[in-house]
């Protein structure tokens, strides 16, 4: 009877709600589509379960627009009641949704965007990046240039968080 009751209790467990917020429209949609397809495949390969509970995936398109992302992530948190937000792909969108997600108590898992500012003083115990910090690769390049004896370097990067992180990473090791 205990085994049957335990099985019934597990079967009645509420689903784990995961919100996926990635770019699914415009030219950058290829990246968001790959993230969505990969997460759906991982869920399917685990029988649709997370820690023995069914997974309910709620998908939202951030349109690569920070203001749209904030609106959609608030809907995921407040209306859909997700406990995990996976995304975004781009650092400018991450900057916009970081506080609304982490302050809500939900877990934010970034599959790509790795803004370096959230790794220091602004770090949150509810934030995880599965790729890298934006400044890491460029810090190695700065160290290499320094070790080769280069005296000057000309740096150019896109004017958004990932670009600024890239420049800062290079400068952190190149004197």
JSON list of C-alpha atoms in Angstrom, two decimals:
[
{"chain": "A", "resi": 1, "resn": "UNK", "atom": "CA", "xyz": [0.00, 0.00, 0.00]},
{"chain": "A", "resi": 2, "resn": "UNK", "atom": "CA", "xyz": [2.89, 2.38, 0.81]},
{"chain": "A", "resi": 3, "resn": "UNK", "atom": "CA", "xyz": [4.45, 1.72, -2.62]},
{"chain": "A", "resi": 4, "resn": "UNK", "atom": "CA", "xyz": [1.16, 2.40, -4.38]},
{"chain": "A", "resi": 5, "resn": "UNK", "atom": "CA", "xyz": [0.63, 5.60, -2.37]},
{"chain": "A", "resi": 6, "resn": "UNK", "atom": "CA", "xyz": [4.17, 6.77, -3.15]},
{"chain": "A", "resi": 7, "resn": "UNK", "atom": "CA", "xyz": [3.64, 6.07, -6.85]},
{"chain": "A", "resi": 8, "resn": "UNK", "atom": "CA", "xyz": [0.33, 7.92, -6.81]},
{"chain": "A", "resi": 9, "resn": "UNK", "atom": "CA", "xyz": [1.88, 10.90, -5.01]},
{"chain": "A", "resi": 10, "resn": "UNK", "atom": "CA", "xyz": [4.68, 11.08, -7.57]},
{"chain": "A", "resi": 11, "resn": "UNK", "atom": "CA", "xyz": [2.25, 10.81, -10.47]},
{"chain": "A", "resi": 12, "resn": "UNK", "atom": "CA", "xyz": [0.20, 13.68, -9.03]},
{"chain": "A", "resi": 13, "resn": "UNK", "atom": "CA", "xyz": [3.26, 15.90, -8.56]},
{"chain": "A", "resi": 14, "resn": "UNK", "atom": "CA", "xyz": [2.83, 19.27, -10.23]},
{"chain": "A", "resi": 15, "resn": "UNK", "atom": "CA", "xyz": [4.95, 19.89, -13.33]},
{"chain": "A", "resi": 16, "resn": "UNK", "atom": "CA", "xyz": [8.24, 21.74, -13.25]},
{"chain": "A", "resi": 17, "resn": "UNK", "atom": "CA", "xyz": [7.53, 24.89, -15.26]},
{"chain": "A", "resi": 18, "resn": "UNK", "atom": "CA", "xyz": [10.42, 26.12, -17.38]},
{"chain": "A", "resi": 19, "resn": "UNK", "atom": "CA", "xyz": [10.23, 29.31, -19.41]},
{"chain": "A", "resi": 20, "resn": "UNK", "atom": "CA", "xyz": [12.42, 29.53, -22.50]},
{"chain": "A", "resi": 21, "resn": "UNK", "atom": "CA", "xyz": [13.05, 33.11, -23.61]},
{"chain": "A", "resi": 22, "resn": "UNK", "atom": "CA", "xyz": [15.16, 33.28, -26.77]},
{"chain": "A", "resi": 23, "resn": "UNK", "atom": "CA", "xyz": [15.20, 35.09, -30.10]},
{"chain": "A", "resi": 24, "resn": "UNK", "atom": "CA", "xyz": [12.85, 33.23, -32.44]},
{"chain": "A", "resi": 25, "resn": "UNK", "atom": "CA", "xyz": [12.23, 35.92, -35.08]},
{"chain": "A", "resi": 26, "resn": "UNK", "atom": "CA", "xyz": [14.42, 37.95, -37.42]},
{"chain": "A", "resi": 27, "resn": "UNK", "atom": "CA", "xyz": [17.89, 37.08, -38.71]},
{"chain": "A", "resi": 28, "resn": "UNK", "atom": "CA", "xyz": [19.17, 35.97, -35.29]},
{"chain": "A", "resi": 29, "resn": "UNK", "atom": "CA", "xyz": [16.36, 33.43, -34.91]},
{"chain": "A", "resi": 30, "resn": "UNK", "atom": "CA", "xyz": [18.67, 30.62, -36.02]},
{"chain": "A", "resi": 31, "resn": "UNK", "atom": "CA", "xyz": [20.43, 30.79, -32.63]},
{"chain": "A", "resi": 32, "resn": "UNK", "atom": "CA", "xyz": [17.22, 30.83, -30.63]},
{"chain": "A", "resi": 33, "resn": "UNK", "atom": "CA", "xyz": [15.77, 28.02, -32.71]},
{"chain": "A", "resi": 34, "resn": "UNK", "atom": "CA", "xyz": [18.81, 25.88, -31.98]},
{"chain": "A", "resi": 35, "resn": "UNK", "atom": "CA", "xyz": [18.53, 26.60, -28.24]},
{"chain": "A", "resi": 36, "resn": "UNK", "atom": "CA", "xyz": [14.80, 25.75, -28.28]},
{"chain": "A", "resi": 37, "resn": "UNK", "atom": "CA", "xyz": [15.33, 22.55, -30.27]},
{"chain": "A", "resi": 38, "resn": "UNK", "atom": "CA", "xyz": [18.18, 21.48, -27.99]},
{"chain": "A", "resi": 39, "resn": "UNK", "atom": "CA", "xyz": [16.16, 21.99, -24.83]},
{"chain": "A", "resi": 40, "resn": "UNK", "atom": "CA", "xyz": [13.14, 20.19, -26.29]},
{"chain": "A", "resi": 41, "resn": "UNK", "atom": "CA", "xyz": [15.41, 17.28, -27.29]},
{"chain": "A", "resi": 42, "resn": "UNK", "atom": "CA", "xyz": [16.94, 17.11, -23.79]},
{"chain": "A", "resi": 43, "resn": "UNK", "atom": "CA", "xyz": [13.48, 17.06, -22.21]},
{"chain": "A", "resi": 44, "resn": "UNK", "atom": "CA", "xyz": [12.34, 14.33, -24.62]},
{"chain": "A", "resi": 45, "resn": "UNK", "atom": "CA", "xyz": [15.47, 12.24, -23.97]},
{"chain": "A", "resi": 46, "resn": "UNK", "atom": "CA", "xyz": [14.68, 12.35, -20.24]},
{"chain": "A", "resi": 47, "resn": "UNK", "atom": "CA", "xyz": [11.14, 11.13, -20.81]},
{"chain": "A", "resi": 48, "resn": "UNK", "atom": "CA", "xyz": [9.64, 14.57, -20.27]},
{"chain": "A", "resi": 49, "resn": "UNK", "atom": "CA", "xyz": [10.72, 14.50, -16.61]},
{"chain": "A", "resi": 50, "resn": "UNK", "atom": "CA", "xyz": [12.90, 16.68, -14.41]},
{"chain": "A", "resi": 51, "resn": "UNK", "atom": "CA", "xyz": [13.76, 15.18, -11.01]},
{"chain": "A", "resi": 52, "resn": "UNK", "atom": "CA", "xyz": [10.95, 12.71, -11.55]},
{"chain": "A", "resi": 53, "resn": "UNK", "atom": "CA", "xyz": [8.38, 15.43, -12.24]},
{"chain": "A", "resi": 54, "resn": "UNK", "atom": "CA", "xyz": [6.81, 16.22, -15.61]},
{"chain": "A", "resi": 55, "resn": "UNK", "atom": "CA", "xyz": [8.21, 19.25, -17.42]},
{"chain": "A", "resi": 56, "resn": "UNK", "atom": "CA", "xyz": [6.02, 21.99, -18.81]},
{"chain": "A", "resi": 57, "resn": "UNK", "atom": "CA", "xyz": [7.99, 24.15, -21.24]},
{"chain": "A", "resi": 58, "resn": "UNK", "atom": "CA", "xyz": [6.62, 27.62, -22.00]},
{"chain": "A", "resi": 59, "resn": "UNK", "atom": "CA", "xyz": [8.33, 29.29, -24.96]},
{"chain": "A", "resi": 60, "resn": "UNK", "atom": "CA", "xyz": [8.57, 33.04, -25.59]},
{"chain": "A", "resi": 61, "resn": "UNK", "atom": "CA", "xyz": [10.26, 35.07, -28.35]},
{"chain": "A", "resi": 62, "resn": "UNK", "atom": "CA", "xyz": [12.28, 38.05, -27.08]},
{"chain": "A", "resi": 63, "resn": "UNK", "atom": "CA", "xyz": [12.48, 39.39, -30.66]},
{"chain": "A", "resi": 64, "resn": "UNK", "atom": "CA", "xyz": [16.03, 40.53, -29.78]},
{"chain": "A", "resi": 65, "resn": "UNK", "atom": "CA", "xyz": [14.42, 43.59, -28.16]},
{"chain": "A", "resi": 66, "resn": "UNK", "atom": "CA", "xyz": [15.14, 44.22, -24.46]},
{"chain": "A", "resi": 67, "resn": "UNK", "atom": "CA", "xyz": [11.78, 45.92, -23.83]},
{"chain": "A", "resi": 68, "resn": "UNK", "atom": "CA", "xyz": [9.90, 42.99, -25.39]},
{"chain": "A", "resi": 69, "resn": "UNK", "atom": "CA", "xyz": [12.01, 40.56, -23.38]},
{"chain": "A", "resi": 70, "resn": "UNK", "atom": "CA", "xyz": [11.11, 42.25, -20.09]},
{"chain": "A", "resi": 71, "resn": "UNK", "atom": "CA", "xyz": [7.41, 42.11, -20.91]},
{"chain": "A", "resi": 72, "resn": "UNK", "atom": "CA", "xyz": [7.60, 38.45, -21.94]},
{"chain": "A", "resi": 73, "resn": "UNK", "atom": "CA", "xyz": [9.69, 37.38, -18.96]},
{"chain": "A", "resi": 74, "resn": "UNK", "atom": "CA", "xyz": [7.25, 39.07, -16.58]},
{"chain": "A", "resi": 75, "resn": "UNK", "atom": "CA", "xyz": [4.44, 37.09, -18.23]},
{"chain": "A", "resi": 76, "resn": "UNK", "atom": "CA", "xyz": [6.45, 33.88, -17.82]},
{"chain": "A", "resi": 77, "resn": "UNK", "atom": "CA", "xyz": [7.00, 34.63, -14.13]},
{"chain": "A", "resi": 78, "resn": "UNK", "atom": "CA", "xyz": [3.65, 36.12, -13.15]},
{"chain": "A", "resi": 79, "resn": "UNK", "atom": "CA", "xyz": [1.10, 34.44, -15.43]},
{"chain": "A", "resi": 80, "resn": "UNK", "atom": "CA", "xyz": [2.78, 31.16, -16.35]},
{"chain": "A", "resi": 81, "resn": "UNK", "atom": "CA", "xyz": [4.42, 30.78, -12.91]},
{"chain": "A", "resi": 82, "resn": "UNK", "atom": "CA", "xyz": [7.70, 29.37, -14.26]},
{"chain": "A", "resi": 83, "resn": "UNK", "atom": "CA", "xyz": [10.41, 28.62, -11.68]},
{"chain": "A", "resi": 84, "resn": "UNK", "atom": "CA", "xyz": [13.23, 28.46, -14.22]},
{"chain": "A", "resi": 85, "resn": "UNK", "atom": "CA", "xyz": [13.95, 30.84, -17.09]},
{"chain": "A", "resi": 86, "resn": "UNK", "atom": "CA", "xyz": [16.33, 29.58, -19.76]},
{"chain": "A", "resi": 87, "resn": "UNK", "atom": "CA", "xyz": [17.71, 32.27, -22.02]},
{"chain": "A", "resi": 88, "resn": "UNK", "atom": "CA", "xyz": [18.51, 34.60, -23.56]},
{"chain": "A", "resi": 89, "resn": "UNK", "atom": "CA", "xyz": [21.01, 34.30, -26.38]},
{"chain": "A", "resi": 90, "resn": "UNK", "atom": "CA", "xyz": [22.15, 37.95, -26.43]},
{"chain": "A", "resi": 91, "resn": "UNK", "atom": "CA", "xyz": [23.76, 40.05, -23.67]},
{"chain": "A", "resi": 92, "resn": "UNK", "atom": "CA", "xyz": [21.61, 43.14, -24.24]},
{"chain": "A", "resi": 93, "resn": "UNK", "atom": "CA", "xyz": [18.51, 41.03, -23.55]},
{"chain": "A", "resi": 94, "resn": "UNK", "atom": "CA", "xyz": [20.19, 39.41, -20.54]},
{"chain": "A", "resi": 95, "resn": "UNK", "atom": "CA", "xyz": [20.87, 42.87, -19.09]},
{"chain": "A", "resi": 96, "resn": "UNK", "atom": "CA", "xyz": [17.17, 43.69, -19.37]},
{"chain": "A", "resi": 97, "resn": "UNK", "atom": "CA", "xyz": [15.79, 40.50, -17.78]},
{"chain": "A", "resi": 98, "resn": "UNK", "atom": "CA", "xyz": [18.46, 39.78, -15.17]},
{"chain": "A", "resi": 99, "resn": "UNK", "atom": "CA", "xyz": [16.89, 41.73, -12.30]},
{"chain": "A", "resi": 100, "resn": "UNK", "atom": "CA", "xyz": [13.23, 40.82, -12.93]},
{"chain": "A", "resi": 101, "resn": "UNK", "atom": "CA", "xyz": [14.10, 37.12, -12.98]},
{"chain": "A", "resi": 102, "resn": "UNK", "atom": "CA", "xyz": [16.62, 36.94, -10.15]},
{"chain": "A", "resi": 103, "resn": "UNK", "atom": "CA", "xyz": [14.59, 39.20, -7.84]},
{"chain": "A", "resi": 104, "resn": "UNK", "atom": "CA", "xyz": [11.53, 37.01, -8.37]},
{"chain": "A", "resi": 105, "resn": "UNK", "atom": "CA", "xyz": [13.36, 34.05, -6.85]},
{"chain": "A", "resi": 106, "resn": "UNK", "atom": "CA", "xyz": [13.30, 32.08, -10.12]},
{"chain": "A", "resi": 107, "resn": "UNK", "atom": "CA", "xyz": [16.47, 30.48, -11.46]},
{"chain": "A", "resi": 108, "resn": "UNK", "atom": "CA", "xyz": [17.94, 32.13, -14.57]},
{"chain": "A", "resi": 109, "resn": "UNK", "atom": "CA", "xyz": [20.04, 29.86, -16.80]},
{"chain": "A", "resi": 110, "resn": "UNK", "atom": "CA", "xyz": [21.78, 31.59, -19.69]},
{"chain": "A", "resi": 111, "resn": "UNK", "atom": "CA", "xyz": [22.77, 29.17, -22.45]},
{"chain": "A", "resi": 112, "resn": "UNK", "atom": "CA", "xyz": [24.89, 31.76, -24.27]},
{"chain": "A", "resi": 113, "resn": "UNK", "atom": "CA", "xyz": [24.85, 35.34, -23.01]},
{"chain": "A", "resi": 114, "resn": "UNK", "atom": "CA", "xyz": [27.57, 35.75, -20.42]},
{"chain": "A", "resi": 115, "resn": "UNK", "atom": "CA", "xyz": [27.74, 39.39, -19.43]},
{"chain": "A", "resi": 116, "resn": "UNK", "atom": "CA", "xyz": [30.81, 39.80, -17.27]},
{"chain": "A", "resi": 117, "resn": "UNK", "atom": "CA", "xyz": [29.16, 42.41, -15.05]},
{"chain": "A", "resi": 118, "resn": "UNK", "atom": "CA", "xyz": [26.96, 39.71, -13.53]},
{"chain": "A", "resi": 119, "resn": "UNK", "atom": "CA", "xyz": [29.97, 37.65, -12.48]},
{"chain": "A", "resi": 120, "resn": "UNK", "atom": "CA", "xyz": [31.32, 40.17, -9.97]},
{"chain": "A", "resi": 121, "resn": "UNK", "atom": "CA", "xyz": [29.59, 42.40, -7.46]},
{"chain": "A", "resi": 122, "resn": "UNK", "atom": "CA", "xyz": [26.22, 41.96, -9.18]},
{"chain": "A", "resi": 123, "resn": "UNK", "atom": "CA", "xyz": [26.39, 38.16, -9.07]},
{"chain": "A", "resi": 124, "resn": "UNK", "atom": "CA", "xyz": [23.21, 36.36, -8.04]},
{"chain": "A", "resi": 125, "resn": "UNK", "atom": "CA", "xyz": [22.94, 32.87, -6.52]},
{"chain": "A", "resi": 126, "resn": "UNK", "atom": "CA", "xyz": [19.98, 32.35, -8.90]},
{"chain": "A", "resi": 127, "resn": "UNK", "atom": "CA", "xyz": [22.00, 32.97, -12.07]},
{"chain": "A", "resi": 128, "resn": "UNK", "atom": "CA", "xyz": [23.96, 30.37, -14.04]},
{"chain": "A", "resi": 129, "resn": "UNK", "atom": "CA", "xyz": [25.74, 30.70, -17.39]},
{"chain": "A", "resi": 130, "resn": "UNK", "atom": "CA", "xyz": [26.41, 27.48, -19.28]},
{"chain": "A", "resi": 131, "resn": "UNK", "atom": "CA", "xyz": [28.78, 28.97, -21.86]},
{"chain": "A", "resi": 132, "resn": "UNK", "atom": "CA", "xyz": [31.39, 31.52, -20.76]},
{"chain": "A", "resi": 133, "resn": "UNK", "atom": "CA", "xyz": [31.82, 35.09, -19.61]},
{"chain": "A", "resi": 134, "resn": "UNK", "atom": "CA", "xyz": [32.15, 37.52, -22.52]},
{"chain": "A", "resi": 135, "resn": "UNK", "atom": "CA", "xyz": [35.58, 38.74, -21.41]},
{"chain": "A", "resi": 136, "resn": "UNK", "atom": "CA", "xyz": [37.27, 35.33, -21.02]},
{"chain": "A", "resi": 137, "resn": "UNK", "atom": "CA", "xyz": [38.38, 34.65, -24.61]},
{"chain": "A", "resi": 138, "resn": "UNK", "atom": "CA", "xyz": [39.56, 38.22, -25.06]},
{"chain": "A", "resi": 139, "resn": "UNK", "atom": "CA", "xyz": [41.55, 38.19, -21.83]},
{"chain": "A", "resi": 140, "resn": "UNK", "atom": "CA", "xyz": [43.51, 35.25, -23.26]},
{"chain": "A", "resi": 141, "resn": "UNK", "atom": "CA", "xyz": [44.11, 37.23, -26.46]},
{"chain": "A", "resi": 142, "resn": "UNK", "atom": "CA", "xyz": [45.34, 40.20, -24.41]},
{"chain": "A", "resi": 143, "resn": "UNK", "atom": "CA", "xyz": [47.69, 37.95, -22.47]},
{"chain": "A", "resi": 144, "resn": "UNK", "atom": "CA", "xyz": [49.01, 36.45, -25.70]},
{"chain": "A", "resi": 145, "resn": "UNK", "atom": "CA", "xyz": [49.62, 39.90, -27.23]},
{"chain": "A", "resi": 146, "resn": "UNK", "atom": "CA", "xyz": [51.42, 40.92, -24.04]},
{"chain": "A", "resi": 147, "resn": "UNK", "atom": "CA", "xyz": [53.61, 37.79, -24.06]},
{"chain": "A", "resi": 148, "resn": "UNK", "atom": "CA", "xyz": [54.56, 38.43, -27.70]},
{"chain": "A", "resi": 149, "resn": "UNK", "atom": "CA", "xyz": [55.84, 41.88, -26.78]},
{"chain": "A", "resi": 150, "resn": "UNK", "atom": "CA", "xyz": [53.28, 43.90, -28.70]},
{"chain": "A", "resi": 151, "resn": "UNK", "atom": "CA", "xyz": [53.42, 47.54, -27.63]},
{"chain": "A", "resi": 152, "resn": "UNK", "atom": "CA", "xyz": [50.13, 48.76, -29.08]},
{"chain": "A", "resi": 153, "resn": "UNK", "atom": "CA", "xyz": [46.81, 47.29, -30.11]},
{"chain": "A", "resi": 154, "resn": "UNK", "atom": "CA", "xyz": [43.78, 48.69, -31.89]},
{"chain": "A", "resi": 155, "resn": "UNK", "atom": "CA", "xyz": [40.52, 47.28, -30.58]},
{"chain": "A", "resi": 156, "resn": "UNK", "atom": "CA", "xyz": [37.09, 47.47, -32.15]},
{"chain": "A", "resi": 157, "resn": "UNK", "atom": "CA", "xyz": [33.90, 45.78, -30.95]},
{"chain": "A", "resi": 158, "resn": "UNK", "atom": "CA", "xyz": [30.13, 46.25, -31.15]},
{"chain": "A", "resi": 159, "resn": "UNK", "atom": "CA", "xyz": [28.80, 48.91, -28.77]},
{"chain": "A", "resi": 160, "resn": "UNK", "atom": "CA", "xyz": [26.73, 46.73, -26.47]},
{"chain": "A", "resi": 161, "resn": "UNK", "atom": "CA", "xyz": [27.54, 44.72, -23.35]},
{"chain": "A", "resi": 162, "resn": "UNK", "atom": "CA", "xyz": [29.28, 41.78, -25.03]},
{"chain": "A", "resi": 163, "resn": "UNK", "atom": "CA", "xyz": [31.47, 44.13, -27.07]},
{"chain": "A", "resi": 164, "resn": "UNK", "atom": "CA", "xyz": [32.37, 46.22, -24.02]},
{"chain": "A", "resi": 165, "resn": "UNK", "atom": "CA", "xyz": [33.15, 43.02, -22.08]},
{"chain": "A", "resi": 166, "resn": "UNK", "atom": "CA", "xyz": [35.40, 41.85, -24.93]},
{"chain": "A", "resi": 167, "resn": "UNK", "atom": "CA", "xyz": [37.42, 45.08, -24.87]},
{"chain": "A", "resi": 168, "resn": "UNK", "atom": "CA", "xyz": [37.65, 45.02, -21.06]},
{"chain": "A", "resi": 169, "resn": "UNK", "atom": "CA", "xyz": [38.86, 41.41, -21.15]},
{"chain": "A", "resi": 170, "resn": "UNK", "atom": "CA", "xyz": [41.65, 42.22, -23.60]},
{"chain": "A", "resi": 171, "resn": "UNK", "atom": "CA", "xyz": [42.70, 45.30, -21.62]},
{"chain": "A", "resi": 172, "resn": "UNK", "atom": "CA", "xyz": [42.74, 43.32, -18.37]},
{"chain": "A", "resi": 173, "resn": "UNK", "atom": "CA", "xyz": [45.77, 41.35, -19.60]},
{"chain": "A", "resi": 174, "resn": "UNK", "atom": "CA", "xyz": [47.42, 43.70, -22.11]},
{"chain": "A", "resi": 175, "resn": "UNK", "atom": "CA", "xyz": [49.39, 46.51, -20.51]}
]
